């Protein structure tokens, strides 16, 4: 199993809109690609930057091949949507994790 984690640093003045849009539009659009079988959405409780809150969105893929396909076919357009909507007020950091069994 592969975990694709996106951590966002979100300005508090757009936080409500960000959460609503993520839950209603963006996360469903990523999940609809068919490359992931589950997802989770978290607010980090130890956010430290004044005026910002951190969120983690985790998408679970069956294989690295699925993640590569997502990156090649869908990621750029979906990233652009977030950037166009929020600009510097929602910055993303992405990481890839593999389950240790």
PDB file of N, CA and C in Angstrom:
ATOM      1  N   UNK A   1       0.838  -1.173   0.000  1.00  0.00           N
ATOM      2  CA  UNK A   1       0.000   0.000   0.000  1.00  0.00           C
ATOM      3  C   UNK A   1       0.888   1.243   0.000  1.00  0.00           C
ATOM      4  N   UNK A   2       0.472   2.244  -0.754  1.00  0.00           N
ATOM      5  CA  UNK A   2       1.186   3.513  -0.867  1.00  0.00           C
ATOM      6  C   UNK A   2       0.294   4.620  -0.327  1.00  0.00           C
ATOM      7  N   UNK A   3       0.883   5.485   0.496  1.00  0.00           N
ATOM      8  CA  UNK A   3       0.173   6.638   1.035  1.00  0.00           C
ATOM      9  C   UNK A   3       0.735   7.893   0.387  1.00  0.00           C
ATOM     10  N   UNK A   4      -0.141   8.631  -0.267  1.00  0.00           N
ATOM     11  CA  UNK A   4       0.206   9.909  -0.874  1.00  0.00           C
ATOM     12  C   UNK A   4      -0.363  10.984   0.043  1.00  0.00           C
ATOM     13  N   UNK A   5       0.522  11.713   0.717  1.00  0.00           N
ATOM     14  CA  UNK A   5       0.114  12.710   1.695  1.00  0.00           C
ATOM     15  C   UNK A   5       0.352  14.113   1.142  1.00  0.00           C
ATOM     16  N   UNK A   6      -0.665  14.947   1.248  1.00  0.00           N
ATOM     17  CA  UNK A   6      -0.539  16.357   0.878  1.00  0.00           C
ATOM     18  C   UNK A   6      -0.787  17.163   2.143  1.00  0.00           C
ATOM     19  N   UNK A   7       0.220  17.931   2.570  1.00  0.00           N
ATOM     20  CA  UNK A   7       0.071  18.800   3.725  1.00  0.00           C
ATOM     21  C   UNK A   7      -0.048  20.229   3.220  1.00  0.00           C
ATOM     22  N   UNK A   8      -1.100  20.897   3.637  1.00  0.00           N
ATOM     23  CA  UNK A   8      -1.348  22.283   3.253  1.00  0.00           C
ATOM     24  C   UNK A   8      -1.132  23.189   4.451  1.00  0.00           C
ATOM     25  N   UNK A   9      -0.489  24.320   4.224  1.00  0.00           N
ATOM     26  CA  UNK A   9      -0.433  25.408   5.181  1.00  0.00           C
ATOM     27  C   UNK A   9      -1.409  26.452   4.670  1.00  0.00           C
ATOM     28  N   UNK A  10      -2.466  26.702   5.461  1.00  0.00           N
ATOM     29  CA  UNK A  10      -3.605  27.493   4.992  1.00  0.00           C
ATOM     30  C   UNK A  10      -3.768  28.744   5.851  1.00  0.00           C
ATOM     31  N   UNK A  11      -3.871  29.895   5.189  1.00  0.00           N
ATOM     32  CA  UNK A  11      -4.110  31.147   5.902  1.00  0.00           C
ATOM     33  C   UNK A  11      -5.482  31.089   6.571  1.00  0.00           C
ATOM     34  N   UNK A  12      -5.557  31.562   7.816  1.00  0.00           N
ATOM     35  CA  UNK A  12      -6.808  31.453   8.566  1.00  0.00           C
ATOM     36  C   UNK A  12      -7.960  32.231   7.936  1.00  0.00           C
ATOM     37  N   UNK A  13      -7.664  33.279   7.165  1.00  0.00           N
ATOM     38  CA  UNK A  13      -8.756  34.056   6.566  1.00  0.00           C
ATOM     39  C   UNK A  13      -9.470  33.312   5.430  1.00  0.00           C
ATOM     40  N   UNK A  14      -8.898  32.211   4.932  1.00  0.00           N
ATOM     41  CA  UNK A  14      -9.565  31.418   3.896  1.00  0.00           C
ATOM     42  C   UNK A  14      -9.873  30.004   4.381  1.00  0.00           C
ATOM     43  N   UNK A  15      -9.608  29.750   5.643  1.00  0.00           N
ATOM     44  CA  UNK A  15      -9.687  28.388   6.173  1.00  0.00           C
ATOM     45  C   UNK A  15     -11.061  27.745   5.980  1.00  0.00           C
ATOM     46  N   UNK A  16     -12.133  28.440   6.311  1.00  0.00           N
ATOM     47  CA  UNK A  16     -13.472  27.861   6.155  1.00  0.00           C
ATOM     48  C   UNK A  16     -13.766  27.515   4.702  1.00  0.00           C
ATOM     49  N   UNK A  17     -13.436  28.419   3.803  1.00  0.00           N
ATOM     50  CA  UNK A  17     -13.650  28.157   2.379  1.00  0.00           C
ATOM     51  C   UNK A  17     -12.788  26.992   1.905  1.00  0.00           C
ATOM     52  N   UNK A  18     -11.546  26.950   2.356  1.00  0.00           N
ATOM     53  CA  UNK A  18     -10.636  25.879   1.975  1.00  0.00           C
ATOM     54  C   UNK A  18     -11.195  24.521   2.378  1.00  0.00           C
ATOM     55  N   UNK A  19     -11.607  24.379   3.624  1.00  0.00           N
ATOM     56  CA  UNK A  19     -12.136  23.099   4.113  1.00  0.00           C
ATOM     57  C   UNK A  19     -13.397  22.712   3.340  1.00  0.00           C
ATOM     58  N   UNK A  20     -14.291  23.657   3.149  1.00  0.00           N
ATOM     59  CA  UNK A  20     -15.526  23.377   2.409  1.00  0.00           C
ATOM     60  C   UNK A  20     -15.229  22.934   0.985  1.00  0.00           C
ATOM     61  N   UNK A  21     -14.328  23.649   0.303  1.00  0.00           N
ATOM     62  CA  UNK A  21     -13.988  23.324  -1.082  1.00  0.00           C
ATOM     63  C   UNK A  21     -13.275  21.987  -1.174  1.00  0.00           C
ATOM     64  N   UNK A  22     -12.369  21.728  -0.248  1.00  0.00           N
ATOM     65  CA  UNK A  22     -11.676  20.438  -0.250  1.00  0.00           C
ATOM     66  C   UNK A  22     -12.671  19.292  -0.119  1.00  0.00           C
ATOM     67  N   UNK A  23     -13.583  19.399   0.845  1.00  0.00           N
ATOM     68  CA  UNK A  23     -14.527  18.318   1.109  1.00  0.00           C
ATOM     69  C   UNK A  23     -15.558  18.157  -0.012  1.00  0.00           C
ATOM     70  N   UNK A  24     -16.009  19.255  -0.593  1.00  0.00           N
ATOM     71  CA  UNK A  24     -17.080  19.199  -1.595  1.00  0.00           C
ATOM     72  C   UNK A  24     -16.577  19.000  -3.013  1.00  0.00           C
ATOM     73  N   UNK A  25     -15.384  19.517  -3.324  1.00  0.00           N
ATOM     74  CA  UNK A  25     -14.920  19.536  -4.714  1.00  0.00           C
ATOM     75  C   UNK A  25     -13.582  18.830  -4.946  1.00  0.00           C
ATOM     76  N   UNK A  26     -12.556  19.316  -4.275  1.00  0.00           N
ATOM     77  CA  UNK A  26     -11.202  18.884  -4.625  1.00  0.00           C
ATOM     78  C   UNK A  26     -10.910  17.427  -4.252  1.00  0.00           C
ATOM     79  N   UNK A  27     -11.195  17.048  -3.017  1.00  0.00           N
ATOM     80  CA  UNK A  27     -10.948  15.662  -2.624  1.00  0.00           C
ATOM     81  C   UNK A  27     -11.782  14.702  -3.468  1.00  0.00           C
ATOM     82  N   UNK A  28     -13.085  14.966  -3.677  1.00  0.00           N
ATOM     83  CA  UNK A  28     -13.849  14.072  -4.564  1.00  0.00           C
ATOM     84  C   UNK A  28     -13.274  13.995  -5.981  1.00  0.00           C
ATOM     85  N   UNK A  29     -12.724  15.100  -6.493  1.00  0.00           N
ATOM     86  CA  UNK A  29     -12.133  15.083  -7.842  1.00  0.00           C
ATOM     87  C   UNK A  29     -10.897  14.184  -7.878  1.00  0.00           C
ATOM     88  N   UNK A  30     -10.072  14.249  -6.856  1.00  0.00           N
ATOM     89  CA  UNK A  30      -8.900  13.381  -6.802  1.00  0.00           C
ATOM     90  C   UNK A  30      -9.330  11.925  -6.656  1.00  0.00           C
ATOM     91  N   UNK A  31     -10.269  11.680  -5.766  1.00  0.00           N
ATOM     92  CA  UNK A  31     -10.741  10.318  -5.542  1.00  0.00           C
ATOM     93  C   UNK A  31     -11.417   9.751  -6.794  1.00  0.00           C
ATOM     94  N   UNK A  32     -12.074  10.600  -7.569  1.00  0.00           N
ATOM     95  CA  UNK A  32     -12.771  10.166  -8.787  1.00  0.00           C
ATOM     96  C   UNK A  32     -11.823   9.720  -9.898  1.00  0.00           C
ATOM     97  N   UNK A  33     -10.536  10.003  -9.772  1.00  0.00           N
ATOM     98  CA  UNK A  33      -9.583   9.542 -10.793  1.00  0.00           C
ATOM     99  C   UNK A  33      -9.486   8.019 -10.809  1.00  0.00           C
ATOM    100  N   UNK A  34      -9.909   7.382  -9.731  1.00  0.00           N
ATOM    101  CA  UNK A  34      -9.841   5.932  -9.647  1.00  0.00           C
ATOM    102  C   UNK A  34      -8.473   5.395  -9.263  1.00  0.00           C
ATOM    103  N   UNK A  35      -7.547   6.274  -8.938  1.00  0.00           N
ATOM    104  CA  UNK A  35      -6.193   5.842  -8.611  1.00  0.00           C
ATOM    105  C   UNK A  35      -6.014   5.518  -7.132  1.00  0.00           C
ATOM    106  N   UNK A  36      -6.991   5.884  -6.316  1.00  0.00           N
ATOM    107  CA  UNK A  36      -6.904   5.689  -4.875  1.00  0.00           C
ATOM    108  C   UNK A  36      -8.129   4.933  -4.380  1.00  0.00           C
ATOM    109  N   UNK A  37      -7.941   4.121  -3.326  1.00  0.00           N
ATOM    110  CA  UNK A  37      -9.055   3.346  -2.806  1.00  0.00           C
ATOM    111  C   UNK A  37      -9.618   3.898  -1.496  1.00  0.00           C
ATOM    112  N   UNK A  38      -8.917   4.864  -0.878  1.00  0.00           N
ATOM    113  CA  UNK A  38      -9.419   5.471   0.347  1.00  0.00           C
ATOM    114  C   UNK A  38      -8.717   6.800   0.553  1.00  0.00           C
ATOM    115  N   UNK A  39      -9.270   7.616   1.433  1.00  0.00           N
ATOM    116  CA  UNK A  39      -8.639   8.889   1.775  1.00  0.00           C
ATOM    117  C   UNK A  39      -9.054   9.308   3.180  1.00  0.00           C
ATOM    118  N   UNK A  40      -8.264  10.206   3.770  1.00  0.00           N
ATOM    119  CA  UNK A  40      -8.527  10.791   5.083  1.00  0.00           C
ATOM    120  C   UNK A  40      -8.166  12.274   5.016  1.00  0.00           C
ATOM    121  N   UNK A  41      -8.847  13.081   5.829  1.00  0.00           N
ATOM    122  CA  UNK A  41      -8.620  14.523   5.851  1.00  0.00           C
ATOM    123  C   UNK A  41      -8.475  14.944   7.315  1.00  0.00           C
ATOM    124  N   UNK A  42      -7.332  15.541   7.653  1.00  0.00           N
ATOM    125  CA  UNK A  42      -7.020  15.902   9.035  1.00  0.00           C
ATOM    126  C   UNK A  42      -6.579  17.355   9.150  1.00  0.00           C
ATOM    127  N   UNK A  43      -6.864  17.937  10.306  1.00  0.00           N
ATOM    128  CA  UNK A  43      -6.281  19.224  10.696  1.00  0.00           C
ATOM    129  C   UNK A  43      -5.191  18.898  11.698  1.00  0.00           C
ATOM    130  N   UNK A  44      -3.987  19.397  11.483  1.00  0.00           N
ATOM    131  CA  UNK A  44      -2.888  19.153  12.409  1.00  0.00           C
ATOM    132  C   UNK A  44      -3.118  19.970  13.672  1.00  0.00           C
ATOM    133  N   UNK A  45      -3.008  19.317  14.774  1.00  0.00           N
ATOM    134  CA  UNK A  45      -3.273  19.973  16.055  1.00  0.00           C
ATOM    135  C   UNK A  45      -2.080  20.771  16.561  1.00  0.00           C
ATOM    136  N   UNK A  46      -0.910  20.519  16.025  1.00  0.00           N
ATOM    137  CA  UNK A  46       0.281  21.234  16.490  1.00  0.00           C
ATOM    138  C   UNK A  46       0.773  22.252  15.464  1.00  0.00           C
ATOM    139  N   UNK A  47      -0.152  22.889  14.754  1.00  0.00           N
ATOM    140  CA  UNK A  47       0.223  23.953  13.832  1.00  0.00           C
ATOM    141  C   UNK A  47       0.839  25.094  14.627  1.00  0.00           C
ATOM    142  N   UNK A  48       1.957  25.617  14.144  1.00  0.00           N
ATOM    143  CA  UNK A  48       2.681  26.606  14.936  1.00  0.00           C
ATOM    144  C   UNK A  48       2.739  28.002  14.326  1.00  0.00           C
ATOM    145  N   UNK A  49       2.518  28.140  13.045  1.00  0.00           N
ATOM    146  CA  UNK A  49       2.644  29.452  12.414  1.00  0.00           C
ATOM    147  C   UNK A  49       1.416  30.309  12.719  1.00  0.00           C
ATOM    148  N   UNK A  50       1.648  31.507  13.246  1.00  0.00           N
ATOM    149  CA  UNK A  50       0.540  32.420  13.513  1.00  0.00           C
ATOM    150  C   UNK A  50      -0.156  32.793  12.212  1.00  0.00           C
ATOM    151  N   UNK A  51      -1.461  32.733  12.229  1.00  0.00           N
ATOM    152  CA  UNK A  51      -2.241  33.113  11.058  1.00  0.00           C
ATOM    153  C   UNK A  51      -2.396  31.993  10.044  1.00  0.00           C
ATOM    154  N   UNK A  52      -1.915  30.785  10.369  1.00  0.00           N
ATOM    155  CA  UNK A  52      -1.990  29.647   9.445  1.00  0.00           C
ATOM    156  C   UNK A  52      -2.383  28.385  10.196  1.00  0.00           C
ATOM    157  N   UNK A  53      -3.045  27.489   9.506  1.00  0.00           N
ATOM    158  CA  UNK A  53      -3.392  26.176  10.033  1.00  0.00           C
ATOM    159  C   UNK A  53      -2.925  25.140   9.027  1.00  0.00           C
ATOM    160  N   UNK A  54      -2.447  24.012   9.511  1.00  0.00           N
ATOM    161  CA  UNK A  54      -1.994  22.933   8.622  1.00  0.00           C
ATOM    162  C   UNK A  54      -3.047  21.835   8.534  1.00  0.00           C
ATOM    163  N   UNK A  55      -3.208  21.329   7.315  1.00  0.00           N
ATOM    164  CA  UNK A  55      -4.112  20.224   7.036  1.00  0.00           C
ATOM    165  C   UNK A  55      -3.354  19.135   6.305  1.00  0.00           C
ATOM    166  N   UNK A  56      -3.735  17.899   6.560  1.00  0.00           N
ATOM    167  CA  UNK A  56      -3.153  16.754   5.869  1.00  0.00           C
ATOM    168  C   UNK A  56      -4.271  15.988   5.179  1.00  0.00           C
ATOM    169  N   UNK A  57      -4.087  15.752   3.892  1.00  0.00           N
ATOM    170  CA  UNK A  57      -5.022  14.927   3.136  1.00  0.00           C
ATOM    171  C   UNK A  57      -4.241  13.708   2.672  1.00  0.00           C
ATOM    172  N   UNK A  58      -4.717  12.541   3.047  1.00  0.00           N
ATOM    173  CA  UNK A  58      -4.015  11.299   2.755  1.00  0.00           C
ATOM    174  C   UNK A  58      -4.844  10.463   1.784  1.00  0.00           C
ATOM    175  N   UNK A  59      -4.195  10.062   0.708  1.00  0.00           N
ATOM    176  CA  UNK A  59      -4.827   9.205  -0.292  1.00  0.00           C
ATOM    177  C   UNK A  59      -4.068   7.883  -0.327  1.00  0.00           C
ATOM    178  N   UNK A  60      -4.806   6.784  -0.333  1.00  0.00           N
ATOM    179  CA  UNK A  60      -4.221   5.450  -0.284  1.00  0.00           C
ATOM    180  C   UNK A  60      -4.343   4.781  -1.650  1.00  0.00           C
ATOM    181  N   UNK A  61      -3.205   4.329  -2.184  1.00  0.00           N
ATOM    182  CA  UNK A  61      -3.162   3.661  -3.486  1.00  0.00           C
ATOM    183  C   UNK A  61      -2.682   2.225  -3.303  1.00  0.00           C
ATOM    184  N   UNK A  62      -3.127   1.363  -4.180  1.00  0.00           N
ATOM    185  CA  UNK A  62      -2.727  -0.042  -4.116  1.00  0.00           C
ATOM    186  C   UNK A  62      -1.271  -0.248  -4.474  1.00  0.00           C
ATOM    187  N   UNK A  63      -0.723   0.626  -5.335  1.00  0.00           N
ATOM    188  CA  UNK A  63       0.638   0.410  -5.826  1.00  0.00           C
ATOM    189  C   UNK A  63       1.280   1.723  -6.255  1.00  0.00           C
ATOM    190  N   UNK A  64       2.589   1.675  -6.399  1.00  0.00           N
ATOM    191  CA  UNK A  64       3.320   2.820  -6.938  1.00  0.00           C
ATOM    192  C   UNK A  64       2.875   3.113  -8.363  1.00  0.00           C
ATOM    193  N   UNK A  65       2.555   2.087  -9.114  1.00  0.00           N
ATOM    194  CA  UNK A  65       2.094   2.263 -10.495  1.00  0.00           C
ATOM    195  C   UNK A  65       0.849   3.150 -10.548  1.00  0.00           C
ATOM    196  N   UNK A  66      -0.080   2.956  -9.610  1.00  0.00           N
ATOM    197  CA  UNK A  66      -1.292   3.790  -9.566  1.00  0.00           C
ATOM    198  C   UNK A  66      -0.935   5.241  -9.272  1.00  0.00           C
ATOM    199  N   UNK A  67       0.003   5.451  -8.368  1.00  0.00           N
ATOM    200  CA  UNK A  67       0.409   6.811  -8.041  1.00  0.00           C
ATOM    201  C   UNK A  67       1.093   7.476  -9.230  1.00  0.00           C
ATOM    202  N   UNK A  68       1.948   6.736  -9.921  1.00  0.00           N
ATOM    203  CA  UNK A  68       2.621   7.274 -11.106  1.00  0.00           C
ATOM    204  C   UNK A  68       1.595   7.637 -12.175  1.00  0.00           C
ATOM    205  N   UNK A  69       0.608   6.787 -12.347  1.00  0.00           N
ATOM    206  CA  UNK A  69      -0.452   7.089 -13.314  1.00  0.00           C
ATOM    207  C   UNK A  69      -1.210   8.357 -12.904  1.00  0.00           C
ATOM    208  N   UNK A  70      -1.498   8.494 -11.624  1.00  0.00           N
ATOM    209  CA  UNK A  70      -2.153   9.713 -11.132  1.00  0.00           C
ATOM    210  C   UNK A  70      -1.299  10.939 -11.452  1.00  0.00           C
ATOM    211  N   UNK A  71      -0.014  10.860 -11.126  1.00  0.00           N
ATOM    212  CA  UNK A  71       0.889  11.984 -11.384  1.00  0.00           C
ATOM    213  C   UNK A  71       0.938  12.344 -12.873  1.00  0.00           C
ATOM    214  N   UNK A  72       1.001  11.336 -13.726  1.00  0.00           N
ATOM    215  CA  UNK A  72       1.115  11.567 -15.171  1.00  0.00           C
ATOM    216  C   UNK A  72      -0.167  12.082 -15.809  1.00  0.00           C
ATOM    217  N   UNK A  73      -1.310  11.612 -15.332  1.00  0.00           N
ATOM    218  CA  UNK A  73      -2.569  11.916 -16.002  1.00  0.00           C
ATOM    219  C   UNK A  73      -3.381  13.033 -15.349  1.00  0.00           C
ATOM    220  N   UNK A  74      -3.306  13.190 -14.041  1.00  0.00           N
ATOM    221  CA  UNK A  74      -4.257  14.053 -13.346  1.00  0.00           C
ATOM    222  C   UNK A  74      -3.664  15.140 -12.459  1.00  0.00           C
ATOM    223  N   UNK A  75      -2.508  14.913 -11.892  1.00  0.00           N
ATOM    224  CA  UNK A  75      -1.993  15.770 -10.817  1.00  0.00           C
ATOM    225  C   UNK A  75      -1.834  17.233 -11.213  1.00  0.00           C
ATOM    226  N   UNK A  76      -1.264  17.512 -12.362  1.00  0.00           N
ATOM    227  CA  UNK A  76      -0.996  18.905 -12.731  1.00  0.00           C
ATOM    228  C   UNK A  76      -2.266  19.743 -12.805  1.00  0.00           C
ATOM    229  N   UNK A  77      -3.295  19.221 -13.434  1.00  0.00           N
ATOM    230  CA  UNK A  77      -4.551  19.973 -13.561  1.00  0.00           C
ATOM    231  C   UNK A  77      -5.192  20.199 -12.194  1.00  0.00           C
ATOM    232  N   UNK A  78      -5.170  19.178 -11.344  1.00  0.00           N
ATOM    233  CA  UNK A  78      -5.778  19.316 -10.021  1.00  0.00           C
ATOM    234  C   UNK A  78      -4.979  20.263  -9.128  1.00  0.00           C
ATOM    235  N   UNK A  79      -3.673  20.230  -9.237  1.00  0.00           N
ATOM    236  CA  UNK A  79      -2.843  21.173  -8.473  1.00  0.00           C
ATOM    237  C   UNK A  79      -3.101  22.602  -8.925  1.00  0.00           C
ATOM    238  N   UNK A  80      -3.247  22.771 -10.222  1.00  0.00           N
ATOM    239  CA  UNK A  80      -3.499  24.107 -10.764  1.00  0.00           C
ATOM    240  C   UNK A  80      -4.797  24.690 -10.200  1.00  0.00           C
ATOM    241  N   UNK A  81      -5.835  23.866 -10.074  1.00  0.00           N
ATOM    242  CA  UNK A  81      -7.109  24.347  -9.536  1.00  0.00           C
ATOM    243  C   UNK A  81      -6.932  24.936  -8.136  1.00  0.00           C
ATOM    244  N   UNK A  82      -6.180  24.240  -7.298  1.00  0.00           N
ATOM    245  CA  UNK A  82      -5.958  24.724  -5.938  1.00  0.00           C
ATOM    246  C   UNK A  82      -5.140  26.010  -5.954  1.00  0.00           C
ATOM    247  N   UNK A  83      -4.102  26.021  -6.760  1.00  0.00           N
ATOM    248  CA  UNK A  83      -3.234  27.197  -6.834  1.00  0.00           C
ATOM    249  C   UNK A  83      -3.993  28.402  -7.389  1.00  0.00           C
ATOM    250  N   UNK A  84      -4.821  28.175  -8.407  1.00  0.00           N
ATOM    251  CA  UNK A  84      -5.583  29.275  -8.992  1.00  0.00           C
ATOM    252  C   UNK A  84      -6.607  29.829  -7.996  1.00  0.00           C
ATOM    253  N   UNK A  85      -7.164  28.969  -7.189  1.00  0.00           N
ATOM    254  CA  UNK A  85      -8.185  29.389  -6.227  1.00  0.00           C
ATOM    255  C   UNK A  85      -7.586  30.115  -5.026  1.00  0.00           C
ATOM    256  N   UNK A  86      -6.448  29.636  -4.513  1.00  0.00           N
ATOM    257  CA  UNK A  86      -5.916  30.154  -3.248  1.00  0.00           C
ATOM    258  C   UNK A  86      -4.544  30.813  -3.330  1.00  0.00           C
ATOM    259  N   UNK A  87      -3.815  30.608  -4.401  1.00  0.00           N
ATOM    260  CA  UNK A  87      -2.499  31.221  -4.528  1.00  0.00           C
ATOM    261  C   UNK A  87      -1.593  30.900  -3.357  1.00  0.00           C
ATOM    262  N   UNK A  88      -0.970  31.932  -2.797  1.00  0.00           N
ATOM    263  CA  UNK A  88      -0.022  31.778  -1.693  1.00  0.00           C
ATOM    264  C   UNK A  88      -0.705  31.546  -0.340  1.00  0.00           C
ATOM    265  N   UNK A  89      -2.024  31.560  -0.316  1.00  0.00           N
ATOM    266  CA  UNK A  89      -2.741  31.378   0.951  1.00  0.00           C
ATOM    267  C   UNK A  89      -2.950  29.913   1.319  1.00  0.00           C
ATOM    268  N   UNK A  90      -2.615  29.003   0.398  1.00  0.00           N
ATOM    269  CA  UNK A  90      -2.692  27.564   0.686  1.00  0.00           C
ATOM    270  C   UNK A  90      -1.524  26.891  -0.021  1.00  0.00           C
ATOM    271  N   UNK A  91      -0.443  26.692   0.703  1.00  0.00           N
ATOM    272  CA  UNK A  91       0.767  26.105   0.137  1.00  0.00           C
ATOM    273  C   UNK A  91       0.821  24.623   0.465  1.00  0.00           C
ATOM    274  N   UNK A  92       1.221  23.826  -0.524  1.00  0.00           N
ATOM    275  CA  UNK A  92       1.196  22.371  -0.375  1.00  0.00           C
ATOM    276  C   UNK A  92       2.600  21.778  -0.322  1.00  0.00           C
ATOM    277  N   UNK A  93       2.722  20.743   0.474  1.00  0.00           N
ATOM    278  CA  UNK A  93       3.926  19.918   0.535  1.00  0.00           C
ATOM    279  C   UNK A  93       3.465  18.474   0.392  1.00  0.00           C
ATOM    280  N   UNK A  94       4.059  17.742  -0.538  1.00  0.00           N
ATOM    281  CA  UNK A  94       3.632  16.377  -0.811  1.00  0.00           C
ATOM    282  C   UNK A  94       4.700  15.368  -0.387  1.00  0.00           C
ATOM    283  N   UNK A  95       4.237  14.250   0.149  1.00  0.00           N
ATOM    284  CA  UNK A  95       5.163  13.174   0.512  1.00  0.00           C
ATOM    285  C   UNK A  95       4.529  11.843   0.145  1.00  0.00           C
ATOM    286  N   UNK A  96       5.392  10.889  -0.057  1.00  0.00           N
ATOM    287  CA  UNK A  96       4.984   9.552  -0.472  1.00  0.00           C
ATOM    288  C   UNK A  96       5.504   8.579   0.579  1.00  0.00           C
ATOM    289  N   UNK A  97       4.624   7.719   1.086  1.00  0.00           N
ATOM    290  CA  UNK A  97       4.992   6.766   2.124  1.00  0.00           C
ATOM    291  C   UNK A  97       4.575   5.369   1.692  1.00  0.00           C
ATOM    292  N   UNK A  98       5.361   4.407   2.099  1.00  0.00           N
ATOM    293  CA  UNK A  98       5.072   3.004   1.807  1.00  0.00           C
ATOM    294  C   UNK A  98       4.823   2.282   3.118  1.00  0.00           C
ATOM    295  N   UNK A  99       3.796   1.436   3.133  1.00  0.00           N
ATOM    296  CA  UNK A  99       3.490   0.660   4.324  1.00  0.00           C
ATOM    297  C   UNK A  99       4.621  -0.330   4.607  1.00  0.00           C
ATOM    298  N   UNK A 100       4.995  -0.420   5.857  1.00  0.00           N
ATOM    299  CA  UNK A 100       6.016  -1.366   6.294  1.00  0.00           C
ATOM    300  C   UNK A 100       5.278  -2.562   6.877  1.00  0.00           C
ATOM    301  N   UNK A 101       5.470  -3.708   6.239  1.00  0.00           N
ATOM    302  CA  UNK A 101       4.757  -4.912   6.706  1.00  0.00           C
ATOM    303  C   UNK A 101       5.734  -5.973   7.158  1.00  0.00           C
TER     304      UNK A 101
END
